[in-house]
Coordinates of C-alpha atoms and ligand atoms in Angstrom, one line a residue:
M47 CA 158.2 69.2 66.0
E48 CA 155.9 72.1 63.8
A49 CA 157.7 75.2 63.9
T50 CA 157.0 78.9 62.4
L51 CA 160.8 80.2 63.4
V52 CA 163.0 78.4 64.2
V53 CA 167.3 79.8 64.8
Q54 CA 169.5 77.0 63.5
K55 CA 173.5 77.3 64.8
Y56 CA 176.4 75.7 62.6
G57 CA 180.2 75.3 64.4
G58 CA 183.7 76.8 62.8
T59 CA 184.6 72.7 61.5
S60 CA 180.4 72.7 59.6
V61 CA 181.7 76.0 57.8
A62 CA 185.1 74.9 57.5
D63 CA 185.2 75.1 53.8
V64 CA 183.8 76.7 50.2
A65 CA 182.1 73.0 50.6
K66 CA 180.8 72.8 54.1
I67 CA 179.2 76.6 53.2
K68 CA 177.2 75.2 50.0
N69 CA 176.3 72.0 52.2
V70 CA 175.4 74.5 55.4
A71 CA 173.5 76.8 52.7
K72 CA 171.2 73.0 51.1
R73 CA 170.3 72.5 54.7
V74 CA 169.2 75.7 55.5
L75 CA 166.5 75.9 52.2
E76 CA 166.1 72.3 53.3
A77 CA 164.9 73.5 56.3
K78 CA 163.3 76.7 55.3
K79 CA 161.0 75.0 53.0
K80 CA 159.6 73.3 56.1
I81 CA 159.8 77.0 58.5
D82 CA 158.3 80.5 57.5
H83 CA 161.3 81.8 59.0
V84 CA 164.5 80.8 59.4
V85 CA 167.4 82.8 61.0
V86 CA 171.4 81.3 61.2
V87 CA 174.6 82.2 63.1
V88 CA 177.7 81.2 61.9
S89 CA 181.0 79.9 64.2
A90 CA 184.5 81.4 62.0
L91 CA 185.6 79.3 59.0
G92 CA 187.2 75.9 60.6
D93 CA 190.0 76.4 63.7
T94 CA 190.1 80.8 62.1
T95 CA 189.5 81.7 65.8
D96 CA 192.1 80.5 67.2
Q97 CA 194.6 81.5 64.3
L98 CA 193.7 84.5 64.9
A99 CA 193.7 84.0 68.4
G100 CA 197.6 82.4 68.0
L101 CA 199.3 86.4 66.1
A102 CA 198.3 88.4 68.3
C103 CA 200.6 86.2 70.6
Q104 CA 203.5 86.5 67.6
I105 CA 203.0 90.3 69.1
T106 CA 202.8 90.3 73.2
K107 CA 202.5 88.0 75.4
S108 CA 198.7 89.8 77.5
P109 CA 197.3 91.0 74.4
P110 CA 195.0 94.4 75.1
E111 CA 192.0 92.8 75.3
R112 CA 189.4 95.5 73.7
E113 CA 192.1 95.1 70.6
M114 CA 191.8 90.9 70.8
D115 CA 188.3 91.6 70.2
M116 CA 188.2 93.3 67.1
L117 CA 190.7 90.5 66.1
L118 CA 188.4 87.5 66.6
S119 CA 184.9 89.4 65.7
T120 CA 187.0 89.1 61.8
G121 CA 186.4 85.8 62.3
E122 CA 182.2 85.1 62.3
Q123 CA 182.6 87.9 59.7
V124 CA 183.4 85.8 57.0
S125 CA 181.3 82.9 57.6
M126 CA 178.0 84.7 57.0
A127 CA 178.5 86.6 54.4
L128 CA 179.8 84.3 52.1
L129 CA 176.9 81.3 54.0
A130 CA 174.3 84.9 52.2
M131 CA 176.3 84.6 49.1
A132 CA 175.7 81.1 48.6
L133 CA 172.3 81.2 50.3
K134 CA 171.9 83.8 47.0
E135 CA 173.8 81.3 44.3
M136 CA 170.6 79.0 46.0
G137 CA 167.6 80.8 45.1
Q138 CA 167.5 81.9 48.1
E139 CA 166.9 85.5 49.0
A140 CA 169.5 86.2 52.5
V141 CA 171.5 88.9 53.8
S142 CA 173.7 89.1 56.7
M143 CA 175.0 91.1 59.9
T144 CA 177.3 91.1 62.6
G145 CA 176.2 91.6 66.2
Q146 CA 176.6 95.7 66.2
Q147 CA 172.9 95.0 63.3
V148 CA 171.3 93.0 65.1
E149 CA 171.8 94.9 68.1
I150 CA 173.8 92.4 70.8
L151 CA 174.6 94.7 73.5
T152 CA 176.8 93.6 75.2
D153 CA 178.4 94.7 78.8
T154 CA 181.9 96.1 78.7
G155 CA 183.7 93.4 80.6
H156 CA 186.4 92.3 76.1
T157 CA 186.4 88.5 76.0
R158 CA 183.4 87.5 77.8
A159 CA 180.9 90.3 77.2
K160 CA 177.0 89.4 78.7
I161 CA 174.6 89.4 76.3
R162 CA 172.6 92.7 78.6
H163 CA 169.3 93.1 75.6
V164 CA 168.3 91.8 71.7
G165 CA 167.0 94.1 69.9
A166 CA 166.8 92.1 66.7
R167 CA 164.4 95.3 64.9
R168 CA 166.0 94.3 61.6
V169 CA 166.5 91.0 61.5
I170 CA 162.3 91.2 62.2
Q171 CA 162.3 93.3 59.1
E172 CA 164.4 91.8 56.5
L173 CA 162.4 87.8 57.8
R174 CA 159.0 89.0 57.3
K175 CA 160.2 90.3 53.2
G176 CA 161.1 86.3 53.5
K177 CA 165.0 86.3 53.8
V178 CA 167.1 84.0 55.5
V179 CA 169.2 86.4 58.3
V180 CA 172.5 85.0 58.8
V181 CA 174.4 86.5 61.9
A182 CA 177.6 87.5 63.4
G183 CA 177.6 84.7 66.3
F184 CA 180.0 85.3 69.2
Q185 CA 180.3 88.8 68.5
G186 CA 177.4 92.2 70.1
V187 CA 178.4 95.8 70.9
S188 CA 178.5 97.8 74.4
S189 CA 177.3 100.1 76.4
E190 CA 180.4 101.7 75.4
G191 CA 179.8 100.6 71.4
E192 CA 182.8 98.7 71.2
I193 CA 182.5 95.3 69.5
T194 CA 183.4 92.3 72.0
T195 CA 183.0 89.2 72.0
L196 CA 181.2 86.0 74.4
G197 CA 184.2 84.0 75.1
R198 CA 185.0 81.1 73.3
G199 CA 182.3 78.9 71.8
G200 CA 180.3 81.8 72.0
S201 CA 177.4 81.7 69.1
D202 CA 175.9 79.2 71.6
T203 CA 174.7 82.0 72.9
T204 CA 174.6 84.1 70.3
A205 CA 172.1 82.0 69.1
V206 CA 170.2 80.8 71.5
A207 CA 169.8 84.3 73.1
L208 CA 168.3 85.9 68.9
A209 CA 165.6 82.6 69.8
A210 CA 164.8 84.2 73.3
A211 CA 164.5 88.3 71.4
L212 CA 163.1 86.3 68.3
H213 CA 160.3 83.5 69.9
A214 CA 161.8 80.6 68.2
D215 CA 160.1 77.4 68.4
Y216 CA 163.7 76.3 69.5
C217 CA 166.7 76.7 68.6
E218 CA 169.2 74.1 66.6
I219 CA 172.8 73.9 66.7
C220 CA 174.3 72.4 64.3
T221 CA 177.6 70.6 65.0
D222 CA 180.2 67.6 64.0
V223 CA 178.3 65.4 66.9
E224 CA 175.2 63.5 66.6
G225 CA 173.8 65.3 69.2
V226 CA 175.1 65.3 73.2
F227 CA 176.5 62.6 74.6
T228 CA 177.3 60.6 77.6
A229 CA 181.3 61.2 77.5
D230 CA 183.0 63.3 74.8
P231 CA 182.3 60.3 71.8
R232 CA 186.2 61.4 71.0
I233 CA 187.9 59.7 74.6
A234 CA 184.9 57.0 75.0
P235 CA 184.2 54.6 72.4
D236 CA 181.9 53.1 74.5
A237 CA 179.9 56.8 74.6
H238 CA 175.8 57.2 73.2
K239 CA 173.5 59.5 72.3
I240 CA 171.7 61.0 75.1
D241 CA 168.0 61.5 73.5
R242 CA 167.1 64.3 76.3
I243 CA 168.2 66.0 78.8
S244 CA 167.4 68.5 81.7
F245 CA 168.8 72.2 81.0
E246 CA 169.7 71.2 85.3
E247 CA 172.4 68.6 83.7
M248 CA 173.1 70.6 80.8
L249 CA 175.2 73.5 82.8
E250 CA 176.6 70.9 84.5
M251 CA 178.3 69.1 81.5
A252 CA 178.4 72.4 80.3
A253 CA 179.9 74.1 83.6
T254 CA 182.3 70.8 83.8
G255 CA 183.9 70.8 80.1
A256 CA 181.2 69.7 77.7
K257 CA 182.3 71.7 75.0
V258 CA 179.5 70.9 72.9
L259 CA 178.0 73.3 74.5
Q260 CA 179.7 76.8 75.7
S261 CA 177.7 76.9 79.2
R262 CA 175.4 80.6 79.1
S263 CA 174.2 79.4 76.3
V264 CA 172.9 76.8 78.2
E265 CA 172.0 78.8 81.5
Y266 CA 170.2 81.9 78.7
A267 CA 168.4 78.6 77.3
R268 CA 167.2 77.3 80.4
N269 CA 166.1 81.2 81.9
Y270 CA 164.1 82.1 78.7
N271 CA 162.6 78.3 78.7
V272 CA 163.7 78.2 74.5
P273 CA 164.3 74.2 74.2
L274 CA 168.0 73.6 72.4
Y275 CA 168.6 70.0 70.0
V276 CA 171.7 69.8 69.2
R277 CA 172.5 67.3 65.9
S278 CA 174.9 67.5 62.9
S279 CA 175.3 69.7 60.3
F280 CA 176.2 66.1 58.3
N281 CA 174.0 64.0 58.7
E282 CA 169.8 63.3 59.1
A283 CA 170.3 60.2 62.9
P284 CA 167.9 62.7 65.6
G285 CA 169.7 64.4 67.9
T286 CA 169.0 65.6 71.4
W287 CA 166.9 67.2 72.7
V288 CA 167.5 69.6 75.7
K289 CA 164.8 70.6 78.1
S290 CA 162.7 71.6 81.1
E291 CA 163.3 68.9 83.3
G292 CA 159.5 68.8 84.1
E293 CA 159.4 66.9 80.2
I294 CA 161.6 64.8 81.0
M295 CA 160.4 61.7 80.9
E296 CA 163.0 59.4 81.7
R297 CA 166.1 59.9 84.1
P298 CA 168.8 58.3 84.9
I299 CA 171.0 58.5 88.1
I300 CA 173.9 59.0 85.9
S301 CA 173.7 61.1 83.0
A302 CA 177.1 61.2 82.2
V303 CA 180.5 61.8 82.9
T304 CA 183.0 65.4 81.2
H305 CA 186.7 65.8 81.4
D306 CA 188.0 69.6 80.9
F307 CA 191.7 69.9 80.2
S308 CA 191.9 74.0 80.3
E309 CA 192.1 74.5 84.1
A310 CA 194.8 74.9 86.4
K311 CA 195.4 73.9 89.4
V312 CA 197.8 77.4 91.8
T313 CA 198.7 76.6 95.6
V314 CA 198.9 79.9 97.8
I315 CA 201.8 78.9 100.6
G316 CA 201.2 78.2 104.4
V317 CA 198.8 81.1 104.2
P318 CA 198.0 83.0 108.2
D319 CA 194.8 80.9 109.0
K320 CA 193.1 84.0 110.0
P321 CA 190.6 85.5 108.4
G322 CA 191.0 88.4 105.5
A323 CA 192.8 86.3 103.4
A324 CA 190.6 84.2 101.2
A325 CA 188.6 87.3 101.0
D326 CA 192.2 89.9 99.0
L327 CA 193.0 86.7 97.2
F328 CA 189.5 85.8 95.3
G329 CA 188.6 90.0 96.1
S330 CA 191.8 90.6 93.8
L331 CA 191.1 87.6 92.0
A332 CA 187.2 88.6 90.6
D333 CA 188.2 92.4 90.5
A334 CA 191.0 91.1 87.5
N335 CA 187.9 89.6 85.8
V336 CA 189.6 85.9 86.9
N337 CA 187.4 83.0 87.4
I338 CA 187.4 81.4 89.4
D339 CA 186.5 76.7 89.5
M340 CA 187.3 75.0 92.4
I341 CA 188.5 75.5 96.1
I342 CA 189.8 74.0 99.1
Q343 CA 191.6 75.3 101.5
N344 CA 193.9 72.5 103.5
V345 CA 193.2 72.1 107.0
S346 CA 195.1 74.1 108.6
D347 CA 199.5 73.2 111.2
H348 CA 200.8 75.5 113.0
A349 CA 198.3 78.3 112.4
R350 CA 199.1 78.4 108.5
T351 CA 197.1 76.6 106.0
D352 CA 197.7 76.1 101.4
I353 CA 194.9 77.1 99.3
S354 CA 194.5 75.2 96.1
F355 CA 192.6 76.5 93.2
T356 CA 191.2 75.9 90.0
V357 CA 191.6 78.8 87.1
S358 CA 191.6 78.5 83.5
K359 CA 194.7 77.7 81.7
E360 CA 193.8 81.0 79.3
D361 CA 192.9 83.4 82.9
L362 CA 196.8 81.5 84.2
Q363 CA 199.4 84.9 83.3
K364 CA 196.8 87.4 85.3
V365 CA 196.2 85.0 88.4
K366 CA 200.3 85.4 88.6
E367 CA 200.1 88.4 87.5
V368 CA 197.4 89.7 91.0
S369 CA 198.1 86.4 93.8
E370 CA 202.3 87.0 93.1
K371 CA 201.8 90.2 93.7
L372 CA 199.2 90.6 97.4
V373 CA 201.9 86.6 98.5
G374 CA 203.8 89.4 100.3
S375 CA 200.1 90.9 102.0
I376 CA 198.5 88.9 102.6
G377 CA 202.3 86.9 104.8
A378 CA 201.7 83.4 102.6
D379 CA 205.1 81.9 102.3
G380 CA 204.4 81.6 98.4
I381 CA 202.7 80.5 95.3
S382 CA 203.3 77.0 93.3
Y383 CA 200.4 76.7 89.6
D384 CA 200.2 72.2 87.6
D385 CA 199.0 73.4 84.7
K386 CA 198.8 69.1 83.7
I387 CA 194.9 68.5 85.6
A388 CA 191.9 67.4 84.4
R389 CA 188.8 68.0 86.0
I390 CA 186.4 64.9 85.8
T391 CA 182.7 64.5 86.7
L392 CA 179.7 62.7 87.6
V393 CA 176.3 64.3 86.5
G394 CA 172.7 63.0 87.1
A395 CA 169.3 63.9 88.6
G396 CA 169.5 61.0 89.9
M397 CA 172.2 61.6 92.5
R398 CA 170.0 63.4 95.1
T399 CA 168.2 60.8 95.5
H400 CA 170.2 57.9 95.2
P401 CA 173.5 57.5 97.8
G402 CA 176.7 55.4 97.1
I403 CA 177.4 57.4 93.6
A404 CA 181.1 59.6 95.5
A405 CA 182.2 55.6 96.9
G406 CA 182.4 54.3 93.7
M407 CA 183.3 57.3 91.7
F408 CA 186.6 57.1 94.3
K409 CA 187.0 53.5 94.3
T410 CA 186.9 53.0 90.6
L411 CA 189.6 56.1 90.4
A412 CA 191.2 54.0 93.2
D413 CA 191.1 51.1 91.8
N414 CA 193.0 52.0 88.4
K415 CA 195.5 54.2 90.6
I416 CA 194.6 57.3 90.3
N417 CA 194.8 59.7 92.8
I418 CA 192.8 62.5 93.6
E419 CA 194.1 65.8 94.4
M420 CA 191.0 68.3 94.6
I421 CA 187.0 67.0 95.0
S422 CA 183.7 69.4 94.9
T423 CA 180.2 68.6 94.6
S424 CA 177.0 70.4 93.8
P425 CA 173.5 68.4 93.7
I426 CA 173.7 67.3 90.9
K427 CA 177.2 66.2 89.5
I428 CA 180.8 65.5 91.5
S429 CA 183.8 66.2 90.3
C430 CA 187.6 65.3 91.0
V431 CA 191.0 66.5 90.2
V432 CA 193.4 64.1 89.3
G433 CA 196.8 64.5 87.2
M434 CA 196.4 65.5 83.3
E435 CA 197.8 61.9 82.0
D436 CA 195.2 59.5 84.1
G437 CA 191.8 62.3 83.0
E438 CA 191.6 59.2 79.8
T439 CA 191.5 56.7 81.3
A440 CA 189.2 58.2 83.9
V441 CA 186.5 59.0 82.2
R442 CA 186.8 55.9 79.9
E443 CA 186.3 53.3 83.2
L444 CA 183.6 55.8 85.1
H445 CA 181.5 55.2 82.0
K446 CA 182.4 51.4 82.4
Y447 CA 181.4 50.8 86.7
F448 CA 178.5 52.8 86.3
N449 CA 176.8 50.9 82.8
L450 CA 176.6 55.0 80.8
Ligands
ADP785 P1 181.4 73.9 67.3 O1 182.2 74.5 66.5 O2 179.8 72.7 66.3 O3 180.8 74.5 68.2 P2 182.3 72.2 69.1 O4 183.4 71.2 69.0 O5 182.2 73.0 70.0 O6 181.5 72.3 67.8 O7 181.7 71.2 70.2 C1 181.9 70.2 69.4 C2 182.1 69.1 70.4 O8 182.6 68.5 71.5 C3 182.6 67.5 69.3 O9 183.0 66.9 68.1 C4 182.9 66.3 70.8 O10 184.4 66.0 70.4 C5 183.0 67.6 71.9 N1 182.4 66.6 73.1 C6 182.8 67.2 74.6 N2 182.3 65.9 75.1 C7 180.6 65.6 75.0 C8 179.6 65.3 75.1 N3 179.6 64.7 76.1 N4 178.9 64.5 73.5 C9 178.8 65.2 73.0 N5 181.1 66.0 72.6 C10 181.6 66.2 73.6
LIG786 N1 184.3 81.2 66.7 C1 185.4 80.8 68.1 C2 185.5 80.4 69.1 O1 186.1 79.9 68.3 C3 182.7 81.2 68.7 C4 182.4 79.8 68.1 O2 182.8 79.2 67.7 O3 181.2 79.7 69.3 O4 185.3 80.1 70.0
MG787 MG1 181.1 75.1 69.9

């Protein structure tokens, strides 16, 4: 594709050590030969973010979120500076910038802030001087002048937001796989690369666990119509285009099967079956900035009912604090937690017009003696929660059954 401005993003594995940073610098130089302006967004080296979070957890069970952002944002600053040095060493003028310098303005939601505006004035100035601009991913600055981070995997969103602000031709997500696959290639060896996929389907995939793209980045790309090209940082194999549905020609019924092992199930037992209980519970969780995913309420028996919902394991501590306080006031009998669950999802735009997909999914799980604990659907996806021990088998068997 002919292009004048492209934003490239390199993930943690792609910049894990000095040799890999030099490899990225070479790839940026190659891109710069063909494209007038190149902006590069980098993640922290390897698993730096996990290591930093681990240090915090050795100090406290619930780290203050402002300090967490101060800590985690340091990771990306290491890689941006090293990459800018590597580029200069190879004769390419380059300058690194933090989220604040780029004017990535966010709300005040520490550890999962949302981008409100991208200024990028200095980026444009530096690009005009012929430099490559290297930007620290995952970080921004809040309306209160505080450093914020954009949630795990947030460098994808930095890249897309910059691409939108700079009217880039497209945004290239360079990672450790060759593109978006029909299932996580680490779990389903038969998975194959998808050439093109719509924003809508990619959004469902990302939201249900395909961590190759952070779901917020796909949302952003869809809203600003920024084409995404997901490809390997290590070879030249063609990757996956993520574009608007109108531009996608082939349309399989099912595009992919995804899995998510990062959630936990919470059940509030014996909730009085009267108006207001769910509103109190979920209202308080929302006030604590907890994202709820699936929700089911069982059939009421003797005027009492169980309500189950899933949340990210990262939020479980917060959920415990909020809901245990509420059990008494809403008159429930108790609360239980299960963090050994897997959510398995079929995604495909063709589901809208093809009945029988859900039946095929349930039958495949039943044939493999996998019990379904929760179900949720949207027009283009079906999710089932199963026991964690059955998760990988479910992915492989569904991938086989639906001939992906
Ligand atoms: P990066 O550090 O480059 O941001 P991530 O680890 O966040 O990379 O995302 C890439 C990983 O996403 C892959 O290594 C792969 O295991 C995983 N993944 C999960 N589902 C999929 C999928 N459907 N297609 C491709 N990769 C997937
Ligand atoms: N370093 C951050 C993380 O590990 C952001 C990113 O890599 O996208 O989540
Ligand atoms: Mg990532």
